[in-house]
Coordinates of C-alpha atoms in Angstrom, one line a residue:
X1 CA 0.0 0.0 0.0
X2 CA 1.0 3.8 -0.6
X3 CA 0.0 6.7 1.0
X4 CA 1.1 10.1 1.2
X5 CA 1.2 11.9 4.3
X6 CA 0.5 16.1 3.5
X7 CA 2.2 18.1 6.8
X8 CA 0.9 21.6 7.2
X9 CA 1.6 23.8 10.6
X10 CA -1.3 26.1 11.4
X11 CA -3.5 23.2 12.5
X12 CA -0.9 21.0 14.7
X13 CA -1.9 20.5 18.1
X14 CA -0.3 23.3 20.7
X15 CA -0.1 26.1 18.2
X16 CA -2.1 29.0 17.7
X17 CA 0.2 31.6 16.8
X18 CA 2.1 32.7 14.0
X19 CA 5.2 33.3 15.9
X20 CA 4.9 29.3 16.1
X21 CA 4.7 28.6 12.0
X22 CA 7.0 31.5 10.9
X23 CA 10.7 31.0 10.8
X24 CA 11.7 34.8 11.3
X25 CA 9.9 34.5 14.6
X26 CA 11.6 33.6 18.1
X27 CA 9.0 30.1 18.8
X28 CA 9.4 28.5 15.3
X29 CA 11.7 26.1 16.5
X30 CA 9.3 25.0 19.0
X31 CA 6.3 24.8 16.1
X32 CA 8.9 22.4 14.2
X33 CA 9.3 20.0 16.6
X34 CA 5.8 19.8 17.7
X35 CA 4.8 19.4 14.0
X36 CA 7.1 16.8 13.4
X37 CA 5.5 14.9 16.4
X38 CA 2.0 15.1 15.0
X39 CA 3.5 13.5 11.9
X40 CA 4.8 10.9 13.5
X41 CA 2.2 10.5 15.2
X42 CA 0.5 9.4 12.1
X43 CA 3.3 7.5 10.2
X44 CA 3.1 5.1 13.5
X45 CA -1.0 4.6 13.2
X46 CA -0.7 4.0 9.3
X47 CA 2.2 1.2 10.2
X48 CA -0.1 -0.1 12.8
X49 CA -2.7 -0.4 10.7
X50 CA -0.7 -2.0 7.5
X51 CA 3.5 -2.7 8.8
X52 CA 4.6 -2.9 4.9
X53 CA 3.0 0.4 4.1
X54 CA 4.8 3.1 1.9
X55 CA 4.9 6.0 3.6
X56 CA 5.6 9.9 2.0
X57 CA 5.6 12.1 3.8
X58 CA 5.2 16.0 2.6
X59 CA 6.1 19.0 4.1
X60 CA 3.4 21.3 3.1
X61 CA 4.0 24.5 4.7
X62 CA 5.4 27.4 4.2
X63 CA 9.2 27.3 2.6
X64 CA 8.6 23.2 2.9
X65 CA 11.3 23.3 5.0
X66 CA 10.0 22.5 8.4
X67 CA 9.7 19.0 9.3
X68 CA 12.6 17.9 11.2
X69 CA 14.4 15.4 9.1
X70 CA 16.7 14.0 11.9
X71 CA 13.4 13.2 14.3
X72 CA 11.0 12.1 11.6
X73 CA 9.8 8.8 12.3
X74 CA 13.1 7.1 10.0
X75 CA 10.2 4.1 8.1
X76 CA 8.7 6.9 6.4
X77 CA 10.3 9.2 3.2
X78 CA 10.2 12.9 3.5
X79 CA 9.7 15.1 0.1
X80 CA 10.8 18.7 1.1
X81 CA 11.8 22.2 -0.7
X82 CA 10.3 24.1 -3.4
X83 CA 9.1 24.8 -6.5
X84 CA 7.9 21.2 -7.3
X85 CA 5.3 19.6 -8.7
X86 CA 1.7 19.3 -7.3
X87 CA 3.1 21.5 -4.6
X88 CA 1.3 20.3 -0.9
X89 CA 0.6 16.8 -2.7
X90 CA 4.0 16.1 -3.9
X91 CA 4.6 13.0 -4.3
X92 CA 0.9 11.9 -5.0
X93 CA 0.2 10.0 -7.7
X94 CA -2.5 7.4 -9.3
X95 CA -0.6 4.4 -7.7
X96 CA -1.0 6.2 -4.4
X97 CA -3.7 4.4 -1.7
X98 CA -5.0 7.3 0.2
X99 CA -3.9 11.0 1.2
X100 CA -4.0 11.7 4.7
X101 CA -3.7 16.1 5.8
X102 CA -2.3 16.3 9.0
X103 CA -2.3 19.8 10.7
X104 CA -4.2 21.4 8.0
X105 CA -6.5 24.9 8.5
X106 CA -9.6 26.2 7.3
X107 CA -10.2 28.9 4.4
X108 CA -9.9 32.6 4.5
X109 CA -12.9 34.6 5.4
X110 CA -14.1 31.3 7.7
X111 CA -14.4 31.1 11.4
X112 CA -13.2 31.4 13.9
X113 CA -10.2 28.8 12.9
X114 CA -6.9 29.1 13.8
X115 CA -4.3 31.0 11.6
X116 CA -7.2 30.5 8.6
X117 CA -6.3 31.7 5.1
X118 CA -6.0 30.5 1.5
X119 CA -2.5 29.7 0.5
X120 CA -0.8 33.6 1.1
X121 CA -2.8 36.7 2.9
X122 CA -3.2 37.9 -1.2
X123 CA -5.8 34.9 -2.0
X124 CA -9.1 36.4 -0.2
X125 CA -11.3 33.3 -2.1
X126 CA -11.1 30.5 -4.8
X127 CA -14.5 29.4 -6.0
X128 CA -14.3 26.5 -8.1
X129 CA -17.9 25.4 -10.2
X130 CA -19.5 27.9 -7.4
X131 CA -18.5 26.6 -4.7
X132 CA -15.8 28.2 -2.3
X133 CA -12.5 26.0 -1.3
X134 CA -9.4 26.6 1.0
X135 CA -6.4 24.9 0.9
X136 CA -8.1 21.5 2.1
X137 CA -11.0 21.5 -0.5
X138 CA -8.3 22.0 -3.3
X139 CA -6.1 19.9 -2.0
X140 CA -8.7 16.9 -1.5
X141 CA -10.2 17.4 -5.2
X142 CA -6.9 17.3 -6.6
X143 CA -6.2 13.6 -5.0
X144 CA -9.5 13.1 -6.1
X145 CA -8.7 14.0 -9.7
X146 CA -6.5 11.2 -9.3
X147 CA -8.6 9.0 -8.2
X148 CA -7.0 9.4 -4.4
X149 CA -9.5 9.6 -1.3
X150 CA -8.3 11.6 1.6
X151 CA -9.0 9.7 4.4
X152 CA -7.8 11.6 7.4
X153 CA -7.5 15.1 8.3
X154 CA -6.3 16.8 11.6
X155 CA -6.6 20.2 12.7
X156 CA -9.1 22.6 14.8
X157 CA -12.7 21.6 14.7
X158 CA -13.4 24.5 11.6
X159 CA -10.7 22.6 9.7
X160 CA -12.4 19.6 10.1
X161 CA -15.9 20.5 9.2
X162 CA -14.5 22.0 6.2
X163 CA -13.4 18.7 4.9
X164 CA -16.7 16.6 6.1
X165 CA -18.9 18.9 4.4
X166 CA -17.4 17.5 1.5
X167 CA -16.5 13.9 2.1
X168 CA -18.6 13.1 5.0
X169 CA -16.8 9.6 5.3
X170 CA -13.4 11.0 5.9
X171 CA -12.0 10.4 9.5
X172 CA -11.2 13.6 10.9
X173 CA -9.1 14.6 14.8
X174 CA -10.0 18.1 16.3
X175 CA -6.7 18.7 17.9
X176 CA -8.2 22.3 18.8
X177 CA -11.4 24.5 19.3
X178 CA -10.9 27.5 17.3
X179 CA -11.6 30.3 19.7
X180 CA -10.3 32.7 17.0
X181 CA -7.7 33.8 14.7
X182 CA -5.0 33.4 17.1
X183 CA -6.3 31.6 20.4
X184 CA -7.8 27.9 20.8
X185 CA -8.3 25.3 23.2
X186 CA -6.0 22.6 22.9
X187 CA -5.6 19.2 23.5
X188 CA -2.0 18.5 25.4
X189 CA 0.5 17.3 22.9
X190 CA 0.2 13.4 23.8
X191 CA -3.1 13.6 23.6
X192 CA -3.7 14.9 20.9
X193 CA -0.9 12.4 19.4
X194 CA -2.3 9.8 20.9
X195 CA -5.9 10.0 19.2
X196 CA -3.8 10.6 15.7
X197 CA -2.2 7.7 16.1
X198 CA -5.2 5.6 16.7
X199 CA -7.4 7.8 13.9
X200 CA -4.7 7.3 11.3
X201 CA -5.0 3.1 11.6
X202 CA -8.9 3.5 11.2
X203 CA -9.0 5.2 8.3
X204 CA -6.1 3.4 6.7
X205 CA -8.4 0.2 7.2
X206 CA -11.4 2.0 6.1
X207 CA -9.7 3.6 2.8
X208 CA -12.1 1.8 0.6
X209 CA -15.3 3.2 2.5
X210 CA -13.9 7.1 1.8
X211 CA -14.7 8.4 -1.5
X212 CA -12.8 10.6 -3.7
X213 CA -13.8 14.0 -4.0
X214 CA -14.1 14.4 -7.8
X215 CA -14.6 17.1 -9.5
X216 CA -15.1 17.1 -13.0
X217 CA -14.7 19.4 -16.0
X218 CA -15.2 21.7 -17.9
X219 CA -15.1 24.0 -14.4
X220 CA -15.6 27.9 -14.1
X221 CA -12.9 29.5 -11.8
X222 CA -13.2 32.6 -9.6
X223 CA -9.6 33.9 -7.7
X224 CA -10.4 37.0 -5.7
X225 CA -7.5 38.6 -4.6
X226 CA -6.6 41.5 -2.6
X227 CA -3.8 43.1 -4.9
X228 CA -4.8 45.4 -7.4
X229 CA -0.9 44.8 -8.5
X230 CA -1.9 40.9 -8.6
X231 CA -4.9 41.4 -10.6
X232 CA -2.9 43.6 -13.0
X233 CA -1.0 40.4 -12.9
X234 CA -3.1 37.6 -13.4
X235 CA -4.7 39.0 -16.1
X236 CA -1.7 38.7 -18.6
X237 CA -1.7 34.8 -18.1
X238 CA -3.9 33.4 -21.2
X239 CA -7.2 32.2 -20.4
X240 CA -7.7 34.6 -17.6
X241 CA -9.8 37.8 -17.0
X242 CA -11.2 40.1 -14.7
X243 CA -15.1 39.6 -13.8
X244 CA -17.5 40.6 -11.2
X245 CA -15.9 43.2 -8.7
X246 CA -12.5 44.7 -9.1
X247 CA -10.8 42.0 -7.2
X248 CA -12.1 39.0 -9.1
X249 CA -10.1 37.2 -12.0
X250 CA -11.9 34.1 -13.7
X251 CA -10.8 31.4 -16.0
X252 CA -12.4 28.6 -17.6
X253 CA -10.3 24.9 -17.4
X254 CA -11.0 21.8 -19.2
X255 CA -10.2 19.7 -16.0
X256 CA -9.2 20.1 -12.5
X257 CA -5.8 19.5 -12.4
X258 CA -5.5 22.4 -15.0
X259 CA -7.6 24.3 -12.4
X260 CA -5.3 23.1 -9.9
X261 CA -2.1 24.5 -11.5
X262 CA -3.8 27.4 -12.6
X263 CA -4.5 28.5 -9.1
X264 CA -1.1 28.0 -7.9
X265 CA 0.3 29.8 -10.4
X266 CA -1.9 32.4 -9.6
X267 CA -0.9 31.8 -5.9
X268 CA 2.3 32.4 -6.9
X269 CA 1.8 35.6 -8.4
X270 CA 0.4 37.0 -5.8
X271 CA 4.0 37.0 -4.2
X272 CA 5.5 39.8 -6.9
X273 CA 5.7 43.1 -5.3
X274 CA 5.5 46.0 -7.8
X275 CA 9.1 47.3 -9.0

């Protein structure tokens, strides 16, 4: 069996702050370590559940630089750095068994969730066929373009309702009540690991019970986006064009993993700063 393992940091248990996720801050150390915990965590519930597993594991925040190689659980294999391919999901593929998001957060402009956004501060919404996705939602239909369920997902209790209002099945662990932007109550550490451990072996042995969130095309695509400088942007890659208000681009794509890259490019763009 093969699964990939997709590490973000806002939604690990403990942290609620950015000075935890950032690297220019004084307690990102700290966030590291207990991110790389929850991910173990998880690695040692998917081997419970299935000893000759394939594990790969992605770092999926930020730089994708964060896990800590040196205390990641050594029977898994860790993809890290950047730019690559399929970005959060690298590493997934059609051979793969099941996606499992560990420490993921809900959208921007939902809430209260912990350290919620879309991607960067720039992406305000991304509405695919109508209906508004985060990180998690584009994420999961991506694996499911591939044919890939996502069977677990951990996080605060926003981040997990995000993903079981669209694949009810999936297995989800509240780490976390959002209280807001930057404050939660948390589960200790071991707890908290300790229910991902046992969460990830369930829904490893009930991968064929979790459907794939599948999209299909031809899909309309809306990126609103708080930079008139992004916009200015966006609108010289072919296909795309501003619609609706001023901060809305739009874009038409045969399939969702065009969609997919699309939006990361976009994503991207939204990094540029004006000369």
């Amino acid at each position: 069996m093969k699964l990939l393992i997709s590490v973000d940091m806002e939604g690990i248990s403990g942290i609620v702050h950015s000075s935890e996720t950032n690297p220019e801050r004084y307690d990102y150390q700290r966030g590291r370590e207990l991110m790389t915990a929850d991910a173990n965590a998880v690695i040692a519930g998917v081997l419970d559940a299935d000893p000759t597993a394939d594990v790969l594991v992605a770092d999926a925040h930020g730089t994708f630089r964060n896990l800590l190689p040196e205390q990641l659980d050594r029977r898994s294999r860790l993809v890290r750095g950047k730019p690559r391919a399929l970005n959060m999901l690298a590493g997934l593929d059609e051979e793969t068994d099941a996606a499992l998001f560990v420490g993921y957060h809900v959208r921007a402009g939902e809430g209260p969730g912990v350290l919620a956004h879309t991607m960067n501060g720039e992406i305000l919404d991304v509405r695919v066929a109508g209906r508004s996705l985060g990180e998690i939602g584009l994420n999961a239909a991506m694996a499911g373009h591939l044919g890939v369920p996502v069977v677990l997902l951990s996080g605060d209790d926003a981040a997990c309702a995000e993903l079981t209002d669209l694949v009810p099945e999936t297995v989800t662990v509240a780490v976390k009540e959002a209280l807001g932007m930057a404050a939660a109550v948390t589960l200790h550490p071991e707890e908290a690991r300790d229910r991902l451990r046992r969460a990830a072996a369930d829904a490893v042995a009930r991968r064929a019970e979790i459907p794939p969130l599948a999209l299909t095309g031809p899909l309309d695509v809306e990126v609103d986006l708080a930079s008139p400088h992004t916009i200015d942007l966006a609108t010289l890659v072919p296909g795309v064009s501003r619609a609706g208000g001023a901060r809305t681009v739009t874009f038409t794509s045969p399939d969702y993993a065009t969609a997919y890259r699309l939006i990361l490019l976009l994503a991207q763009l939204a990094t540029i700063k004006p000369a």
